[in-house]
CSV table of C-alpha atoms in Angstrom, one decimal:
chain,number,residue,atom,x,y,z
A,1164,MET,CA,-27.2,33.6,-24.8
A,1165,THR,CA,-26.7,29.8,-24.9
A,1166,HIS,CA,-23.4,28.2,-24.0
A,1167,PRO,CA,-21.9,25.1,-25.8
A,1168,PHE,CA,-22.2,23.2,-22.5
A,1169,ASP,CA,-26.0,23.7,-22.4
A,1170,THR,CA,-26.5,21.1,-25.2
A,1171,LEU,CA,-23.8,18.5,-25.2
A,1172,PRO,CA,-22.8,16.6,-28.4
A,1173,ALA,CA,-23.7,12.9,-28.4
A,1174,PRO,CA,-20.8,10.4,-28.2
A,1175,ARG,CA,-19.9,8.9,-31.6
A,1176,HIS,CA,-19.8,5.1,-32.1
A,1177,PRO,CA,-21.0,4.5,-28.6
A,1178,ASP,CA,-22.0,0.8,-29.1
A,1179,PRO,CA,-19.1,-1.7,-29.3
A,1180,ALA,CA,-21.5,-4.3,-30.8
A,1181,ASP,CA,-21.5,-2.3,-34.0
A,1182,ALA,CA,-17.8,-3.0,-34.7
A,1183,PRO,CA,-16.6,-5.7,-37.1
A,1184,ALA,CA,-15.7,-8.9,-35.2
A,1185,LEU,CA,-12.0,-9.9,-34.9
A,1186,ARG,CA,-10.4,-13.0,-33.6
A,1187,TRP,CA,-8.2,-12.2,-30.6
A,1188,GLY,CA,-5.3,-14.0,-29.0
A,1189,VAL,CA,-4.2,-13.1,-25.4
A,1190,LEU,CA,-0.6,-13.3,-24.3
A,1191,ALA,CA,0.0,-13.6,-20.6
A,1192,PRO,CA,-3.4,-14.5,-19.3
A,1193,GLY,CA,-3.7,-12.9,-15.9
A,1194,ALA,CA,-6.2,-10.7,-14.1
A,1195,ILE,CA,-6.3,-7.9,-16.6
A,1196,ALA,CA,-6.6,-10.4,-19.5
A,1197,ALA,CA,-9.5,-12.0,-17.7
A,1198,ASP,CA,-11.4,-8.7,-17.4
A,1199,PHE,CA,-10.6,-7.8,-21.0
A,1200,THR,CA,-11.8,-11.2,-22.3
A,1201,ASP,CA,-15.0,-11.0,-20.2
A,1202,ALA,CA,-15.7,-7.4,-21.4
A,1203,LEU,CA,-15.3,-8.4,-25.1
A,1204,HIS,CA,-17.5,-11.6,-24.8
A,1205,GLY,CA,-20.1,-9.8,-22.7
A,1206,HIS,CA,-20.5,-6.6,-24.6
A,1207,SER,CA,-19.4,-7.1,-28.2
A,1208,GLY,CA,-19.0,-9.4,-31.1
A,1209,GLN,CA,-15.2,-9.6,-30.6
A,1210,ARG,CA,-14.0,-13.0,-29.6
A,1211,VAL,CA,-10.9,-14.2,-27.8
A,1212,VAL,CA,-10.1,-17.5,-29.5
A,1213,ALA,CA,-6.7,-18.3,-28.1
A,1214,ALA,CA,-4.7,-17.8,-24.9
A,1215,GLY,CA,-0.9,-18.2,-24.7
A,1216,SER,CA,1.3,-18.5,-21.6
A,1217,ARG,CA,4.7,-20.0,-20.7
A,1218,SER,CA,2.7,-22.4,-18.7
A,1219,ALA,CA,0.4,-24.8,-20.6
A,1220,GLU,CA,-1.6,-25.4,-17.5
A,1221,ARG,CA,-2.2,-21.7,-16.8
A,1222,ALA,CA,-3.3,-21.1,-20.4
A,1223,ALA,CA,-5.6,-24.1,-20.3
A,1224,ALA,CA,-7.2,-22.9,-17.1
A,1225,PHE,CA,-7.7,-19.4,-18.4
A,1226,ALA,CA,-9.3,-20.8,-21.6
A,1227,ALA,CA,-11.7,-23.0,-19.7
A,1228,ALA,CA,-12.7,-20.2,-17.3
A,1229,HIS,CA,-13.4,-17.7,-20.0
A,1230,GLY,CA,-14.8,-19.6,-22.9
A,1231,VAL,CA,-11.7,-19.5,-25.1
A,1232,GLU,CA,-11.4,-22.2,-27.8
A,1233,ARG,CA,-7.6,-22.9,-27.7
A,1234,SER,CA,-4.7,-22.6,-25.4
A,1235,TYR,CA,-1.0,-22.7,-25.9
A,1236,GLY,CA,2.0,-23.4,-23.6
A,1237,SER,CA,4.2,-20.8,-25.4
A,1238,TYR,CA,3.9,-17.3,-26.7
A,1239,GLU,CA,5.3,-18.4,-30.1
A,1240,GLN,CA,2.6,-20.9,-30.7
A,1241,LEU,CA,-0.1,-18.3,-30.2
A,1242,VAL,CA,1.3,-15.6,-32.4
A,1243,THR,CA,1.7,-18.1,-35.3
A,1244,ASP,CA,-1.9,-19.3,-35.0
A,1245,PRO,CA,-3.4,-18.5,-38.4
A,1246,GLU,CA,-6.8,-18.0,-36.9
A,1247,VAL,CA,-5.7,-15.2,-34.7
A,1248,ASP,CA,-6.2,-11.7,-36.2
A,1249,VAL,CA,-4.9,-9.5,-33.4
A,1250,VAL,CA,-2.9,-10.1,-30.2
A,1251,TYR,CA,-3.6,-8.5,-26.9
A,1252,VAL,CA,-0.4,-8.2,-24.8
A,1253,ALA,CA,-1.5,-8.4,-21.2
A,1254,SER,CA,1.8,-9.1,-19.4
A,1255,PRO,CA,3.5,-6.8,-16.8
A,1256,HIS,CA,5.0,-3.9,-18.7
A,1257,PRO,CA,8.6,-5.0,-18.6
A,1258,GLN,CA,7.6,-7.8,-21.1
A,1259,HIS,CA,5.7,-5.5,-23.4
A,1260,LEU,CA,8.6,-4.9,-25.7
A,1261,GLU,CA,9.5,-8.6,-26.1
A,1262,LEU,CA,5.9,-9.8,-26.6
A,1263,ALA,CA,4.7,-7.0,-28.8
A,1264,THR,CA,7.6,-7.3,-31.2
A,1265,LEU,CA,7.1,-11.1,-31.2
A,1266,ALA,CA,3.5,-10.7,-32.3
A,1267,ILE,CA,4.4,-8.0,-34.8
A,1268,GLY,CA,7.2,-10.2,-36.2
A,1269,ALA,CA,4.5,-12.8,-36.8
A,1270,GLY,CA,2.4,-10.3,-38.8
A,1271,LYS,CA,-0.2,-9.8,-36.1
A,1272,HIS,CA,-2.0,-6.6,-35.2
A,1273,VAL,CA,-1.3,-5.7,-31.5
A,1274,LEU,CA,-3.1,-4.0,-28.6
A,1275,ILE,CA,-0.6,-3.5,-25.9
A,1276,GLU,CA,-1.6,-2.9,-22.3
A,1277,LYS,CA,-0.7,0.5,-20.8
A,1278,PRO,CA,1.9,1.7,-20.5
A,1279,ILE,CA,2.9,0.5,-24.0
A,1280,ALA,CA,6.5,0.0,-22.6
A,1281,VAL,CA,8.6,0.8,-19.6
A,1282,THR,CA,10.5,3.6,-21.4
A,1283,ALA,CA,10.0,5.9,-24.3
A,1284,ARG,CA,13.0,4.2,-26.0
A,1285,ASP,CA,11.3,0.8,-25.8
A,1286,ALA,CA,8.0,2.3,-27.0
A,1287,THR,CA,9.8,3.8,-30.0
A,1288,THR,CA,11.2,0.3,-30.8
A,1289,ILE,CA,7.7,-1.1,-30.8
A,1290,ALA,CA,6.3,1.7,-33.0
A,1291,GLU,CA,9.1,1.3,-35.5
A,1292,ALA,CA,8.6,-2.5,-35.7
A,1293,ALA,CA,4.9,-2.1,-36.3
A,1294,ARG,CA,5.4,0.5,-38.9
A,1295,GLN,CA,8.0,-1.5,-40.8
A,1296,ALA,CA,5.7,-4.6,-40.7
A,1297,GLY,CA,2.7,-2.6,-41.7
A,1298,VAL,CA,0.5,-4.0,-38.9
A,1299,PHE,CA,-1.8,-2.1,-36.6
A,1300,ALA,CA,-0.4,-1.3,-33.2
A,1301,MET,CA,-2.1,0.6,-30.3
A,1302,GLU,CA,-1.6,1.2,-26.6
A,1303,ALA,CA,-4.5,0.0,-24.5
A,1304,MET,CA,-5.3,3.4,-23.0
A,1305,TRP,CA,-9.0,2.5,-22.8
A,1306,THR,CA,-10.0,5.8,-21.3
A,1307,ARG,CA,-9.5,7.5,-24.8
A,1308,TYR,CA,-12.3,5.4,-26.3
A,1309,LEU,CA,-15.0,5.8,-23.7
A,1310,PRO,CA,-18.2,7.7,-24.7
A,1311,GLN,CA,-17.5,10.4,-22.0
A,1312,THR,CA,-14.0,11.1,-23.5
A,1313,ASP,CA,-15.5,11.6,-27.0
A,1314,ILE,CA,-17.9,14.2,-25.6
A,1315,VAL,CA,-15.0,16.1,-24.2
A,1316,ARG,CA,-13.0,15.6,-27.4
A,1317,GLN,CA,-15.7,17.2,-29.5
A,1318,LEU,CA,-15.9,20.2,-27.2
A,1319,LEU,CA,-12.2,20.6,-27.2
A,1320,ASP,CA,-12.1,20.5,-31.0
A,1321,ASP,CA,-14.8,23.1,-31.1
A,1322,GLY,CA,-13.0,25.4,-28.7
A,1323,ALA,CA,-15.9,25.4,-26.2
A,1324,PHE,CA,-13.5,25.7,-23.3
A,1325,GLY,CA,-11.9,28.9,-24.6
A,1326,ASP,CA,-8.2,29.3,-23.8
A,1327,LEU,CA,-7.2,26.2,-21.8
A,1328,ARG,CA,-5.4,27.1,-18.5
A,1329,VAL,CA,-5.5,24.3,-16.0
A,1330,VAL,CA,-5.8,20.5,-16.3
A,1331,THR,CA,-5.9,18.2,-13.2
A,1332,ALA,CA,-6.0,14.4,-12.7
A,1333,ASP,CA,-5.2,12.0,-9.9
A,1334,PHE,CA,-5.1,8.3,-9.5
A,1335,GLY,CA,-4.0,6.6,-6.3
A,1336,PHE,CA,-4.9,3.6,-4.1
A,1337,ALA,CA,-3.5,2.1,-0.9
A,1338,ALA,CA,-1.4,-1.0,-1.4
A,1339,ASP,CA,0.4,-2.9,1.4
A,1340,PHE,CA,4.1,-2.9,0.9
A,1341,ASP,CA,5.4,-6.2,-0.6
A,1342,PRO,CA,8.8,-6.0,-2.1
A,1343,ALA,CA,8.0,-9.0,-4.4
A,1344,SER,CA,4.7,-7.6,-5.7
A,1345,ARG,CA,4.2,-6.1,-9.1
A,1346,MET,CA,3.7,-2.6,-7.6
A,1347,PHE,CA,6.9,-2.5,-5.6
A,1348,ASP,CA,9.4,-4.8,-7.4
A,1349,PRO,CA,11.7,-2.8,-9.8
A,1350,ALA,CA,12.2,-5.9,-12.0
A,1351,LEU,CA,8.4,-6.0,-12.6
A,1352,GLY,CA,8.2,-2.3,-13.5
A,1353,GLY,CA,6.9,-1.3,-10.1
A,1354,GLY,CA,6.0,2.2,-9.1
A,1355,ALA,CA,2.9,4.4,-9.2
A,1356,LEU,CA,3.9,6.4,-12.3
A,1357,LEU,CA,4.0,3.6,-14.7
A,1358,ASP,CA,1.0,1.7,-13.4
A,1359,LEU,CA,-1.4,4.5,-12.4
A,1360,GLY,CA,0.2,7.8,-13.3
A,1361,VAL,CA,0.1,6.9,-16.9
A,1362,TYR,CA,-3.6,7.6,-16.9
A,1363,ALA,CA,-3.1,11.1,-15.4
A,1364,VAL,CA,-0.3,12.0,-17.8
A,1365,SER,CA,-2.4,10.7,-20.7
A,1366,TRP,CA,-5.3,12.9,-19.7
A,1367,ALA,CA,-3.0,15.9,-19.6
A,1368,SER,CA,-1.7,15.0,-23.1
A,1369,PHE,CA,-5.3,14.6,-24.3
A,1370,ALA,CA,-6.1,18.1,-23.3
A,1371,LEU,CA,-2.8,20.0,-23.7
A,1372,GLY,CA,-0.5,17.9,-25.9
A,1373,ALA,CA,3.1,17.3,-25.0
A,1374,PRO,CA,4.5,19.5,-22.3
A,1375,GLU,CA,7.4,21.9,-22.7
A,1376,SER,CA,8.5,21.4,-19.1
A,1377,VAL,CA,8.1,18.8,-16.4
A,1378,ILE,CA,8.5,19.3,-12.6
A,1379,ALA,CA,8.2,16.2,-10.5
A,1380,SER,CA,8.4,15.5,-6.8
A,1381,GLY,CA,7.7,12.3,-4.9
A,1382,SER,CA,8.7,9.6,-2.4
A,1383,LEU,CA,10.3,6.2,-2.9
A,1384,ALA,CA,9.4,2.8,-1.5
A,1385,PRO,CA,12.2,0.8,0.3
A,1386,THR,CA,12.7,-1.0,-3.1
A,1387,GLY,CA,13.5,2.3,-4.8
A,1388,VAL,CA,10.3,2.6,-6.9
A,1389,ASP,CA,8.1,5.7,-6.8
A,1390,GLU,CA,5.3,5.2,-4.3
A,1391,GLN,CA,3.9,8.7,-4.6
A,1392,ALA,CA,4.4,11.4,-7.2
A,1393,ALA,CA,3.2,14.9,-8.1
A,1394,LEU,CA,3.8,16.5,-11.5
A,1395,ILE,CA,3.5,20.0,-12.9
A,1396,LEU,CA,3.5,20.0,-16.7
A,1397,THR,CA,3.6,23.3,-18.5
A,1398,SER,CA,2.7,23.7,-22.2
A,1399,ALA,CA,4.1,26.2,-24.7
A,1400,ASP,CA,1.3,28.7,-24.1
A,1401,GLY,CA,1.6,28.5,-20.3
A,1402,ALA,CA,-1.3,26.2,-19.5
A,1403,GLN,CA,-0.5,23.7,-16.8
A,1404,ALA,CA,-1.4,20.2,-15.7
A,1405,LEU,CA,-1.4,19.3,-12.0
A,1406,LEU,CA,-1.2,15.5,-11.6
A,1407,SER,CA,-0.8,13.2,-8.7
A,1408,THR,CA,-0.5,9.4,-8.3
A,1409,GLY,CA,0.5,7.0,-5.6
A,1410,VAL,CA,0.1,3.5,-4.1
A,1411,ARG,CA,-0.1,4.4,-0.4
A,1412,ALA,CA,-3.5,6.2,-0.2
A,1413,ALA,CA,-6.7,6.1,-2.1
A,1414,THR,CA,-7.4,9.4,-4.0
A,1415,PRO,CA,-10.6,10.6,-5.7
A,1416,SER,CA,-9.6,9.6,-9.2
A,1417,LEU,CA,-11.0,12.8,-10.7
A,1418,ALA,CA,-10.0,14.8,-13.7
A,1419,THR,CA,-10.8,18.3,-14.9
A,1420,ILE,CA,-10.1,20.7,-17.8
A,1421,SER,CA,-10.5,24.4,-17.1
A,1422,GLY,CA,-10.5,27.2,-19.7
A,1423,SER,CA,-11.5,30.8,-20.0
A,1424,ALA,CA,-15.0,29.8,-21.2
A,1425,GLY,CA,-15.8,27.0,-18.8
A,1426,ARG,CA,-14.6,23.7,-17.3
A,1427,VAL,CA,-15.5,20.0,-17.1
A,1428,GLU,CA,-15.2,17.8,-14.1
A,1429,THR,CA,-15.4,14.1,-14.4
A,1430,ASP,CA,-17.2,11.8,-12.0
A,1431,SER,CA,-15.1,9.2,-10.3
A,1432,PRO,CA,-13.3,7.3,-11.5
A,1433,PHE,CA,-12.3,9.4,-14.6
A,1434,TRP,CA,-10.5,6.5,-16.3
A,1435,SER,CA,-13.6,4.2,-16.6
A,1436,PRO,CA,-17.3,4.7,-17.5
A,1437,SER,CA,-18.6,7.4,-15.2
A,1438,GLY,CA,-19.9,10.9,-16.0
A,1439,LEU,CA,-19.2,14.5,-16.7
A,1440,ARG,CA,-20.2,17.8,-15.0
A,1441,PHE,CA,-19.9,21.0,-17.0
A,1442,PHE,CA,-19.6,24.6,-15.7
A,1443,ARG,CA,-19.8,27.9,-17.6
A,1444,GLY,CA,-17.0,30.5,-17.4
A,1445,ASP,CA,-18.8,32.3,-14.6
A,1446,GLY,CA,-18.8,29.1,-12.5
A,1447,SER,CA,-22.5,28.3,-12.9
A,1448,ALA,CA,-23.5,24.7,-13.5
A,1449,ALA,CA,-24.5,23.7,-17.0
A,1450,ALA,CA,-25.0,20.0,-18.1
A,1451,HIS,CA,-24.4,16.8,-16.2
A,1452,TRP,CA,-23.9,13.7,-18.4
A,1453,THR,CA,-23.9,10.2,-17.0
A,1454,ASP,CA,-22.9,7.0,-18.7
A,1455,THR,CA,-26.1,4.9,-18.9
A,1456,SER,CA,-24.7,2.0,-20.9
A,1457,GLY,CA,-24.7,-0.3,-18.0
A,1458,ARG,CA,-21.0,-1.0,-18.5
A,1459,HIS,CA,-19.0,-0.5,-15.3
A,1460,GLY,CA,-15.3,-0.6,-14.4
A,1461,ARG,CA,-13.3,-2.7,-16.8
A,1462,ASP,CA,-16.3,-3.4,-18.9
A,1463,GLY,CA,-15.2,-0.2,-20.5
A,1464,MET,CA,-12.2,-1.9,-22.1
A,1465,VAL,CA,-14.6,-3.2,-24.8
A,1466,TYR,CA,-14.6,0.3,-26.3
A,1467,GLU,CA,-10.9,0.2,-27.2
A,1468,ALA,CA,-11.2,-3.3,-28.7
A,1469,ALA,CA,-14.2,-2.1,-30.8
A,1470,ALA,CA,-12.3,0.9,-31.9
A,1471,LEU,CA,-9.3,-1.2,-33.0
A,1472,ALA,CA,-11.6,-3.5,-35.0
A,1473,ARG,CA,-13.0,-0.5,-36.8
A,1474,TYR,CA,-9.6,0.9,-37.6
A,1475,VAL,CA,-8.3,-2.4,-38.9
A,1476,ALA,CA,-11.4,-2.7,-41.1
A,1477,ASP,CA,-10.6,0.8,-42.4
A,1478,GLY,CA,-7.1,-0.2,-43.3
A,1479,LEU,CA,-5.4,2.0,-40.6
A,1480,THR,CA,-2.2,1.0,-38.8
A,1481,GLU,CA,-2.5,3.4,-35.9
A,1482,SER,CA,-5.3,5.0,-33.8
A,1483,PRO,CA,-6.2,8.5,-34.9
A,1484,LEU,CA,-7.4,9.2,-31.4
A,1485,HIS,CA,-4.2,8.0,-29.7
A,1486,PRO,CA,-1.4,7.5,-32.1
A,1487,LEU,CA,1.9,5.8,-31.3
A,1488,ASP,CA,3.8,9.0,-31.1
A,1489,GLU,CA,1.6,10.2,-28.3
A,1490,SER,CA,2.1,7.0,-26.4
A,1491,ILE,CA,5.9,7.6,-26.8
A,1492,SER,CA,5.5,11.2,-25.7
A,1493,THR,CA,3.6,10.2,-22.6
A,1494,LEU,CA,6.5,8.0,-21.6
A,1495,VAL,CA,9.0,10.8,-22.3
A,1496,THR,CA,7.1,12.7,-19.6
A,1497,ILE,CA,7.1,9.7,-17.2
A,1498,ASP,CA,10.8,9.0,-17.9
A,1499,GLU,CA,11.7,12.5,-16.9
A,1500,ALA,CA,9.4,12.4,-13.8
A,1501,ARG,CA,11.0,9.1,-12.7
A,1502,ARG,CA,14.4,10.6,-13.2
A,1503,GLN,CA,13.7,13.7,-11.1
A,1504,ILE,CA,12.2,11.6,-8.3
A,1505,GLY,CA,15.1,9.1,-8.4
A,1506,THR,CA,13.1,6.0,-8.9
A,1507,VAL,CA,14.9,2.7,-9.5
A,1508,GLY,CA,14.2,1.2,-12.9
A,1509,VAL,CA,14.0,-2.3,-14.3
A,1510,GLY,CA,17.1,-4.3,-13.3
A,1511,GLY,CA,17.8,-2.3,-10.2
A,1512,GLY,CA,19.5,0.7,-11.7
A,1513,PRO,CA,18.3,4.2,-12.3
A,1514,ALA,CA,15.1,4.6,-14.3
A,1515,ASP,CA,15.9,3.9,-18.0
């Protein structure tokens, strides 16, 4: 008797070059914006046509380095550029609310780096503003749009895993402690959960939906942000997600979904183009799928941009694969985990 894992479905819309081309503006051109721009220019027809920063010199240097036509010394100038269709908000997450609502207020579609905001409350504000303006808004959780994720999505939709019981995910790396760095400064939204843990929580949400309960334990850096965290999320039917994140040690960056009929284990890292290993319910190995696109690491961000371009062309205002309410729900989980751990939030007080 054959098993669903013996013949895997093909990923749908795997080639970003097939998507309609949009003209992109980038707000806060830093390292992540550089990789995003290079991914779009190298692997799709999408084009970043403008960069905006509070520093005209910084914006001009970014534009020159990455083949961008125009640069602006203010965020307001970029969002009012009539030749920009969609704005990519690439700032540290404490500025996401301000910059996303600025772009939305100018009538622009927005792709907002993960996490979409620092708190669920701020994420709700962004979602409400986009819905009222009738523009497209999406969190840049690029893992959701990778070919490997679509394979798993199809198998989940078909019930190929049976009754889901256990989901796992980890993401951690070793960072030297620097109280002024983005990873450790509360004012910059520091902490492992918001920067890295959001990937793990989003994976659990992808497989199990929003949890009914959250148990979190962790340790704090001297600045009061979470430097390590472990979460147990339990769904209404008793399935559990076991998640870990941290900035003091490198971890495997693997993710799994296990059910009564079989399981999938990702290759490392689970959050970018890699691969999948499938096992039947008796533990025997089935298929092994590997991403052969030639896109590596942050090249995979091109998939989310291509997906957004398709959605806009179809007249949608949210991603059907990762709607705004799910981005908010992920932050509800992170808010609660940060509260239980006692992490310090933006502005030096308790986590918002």
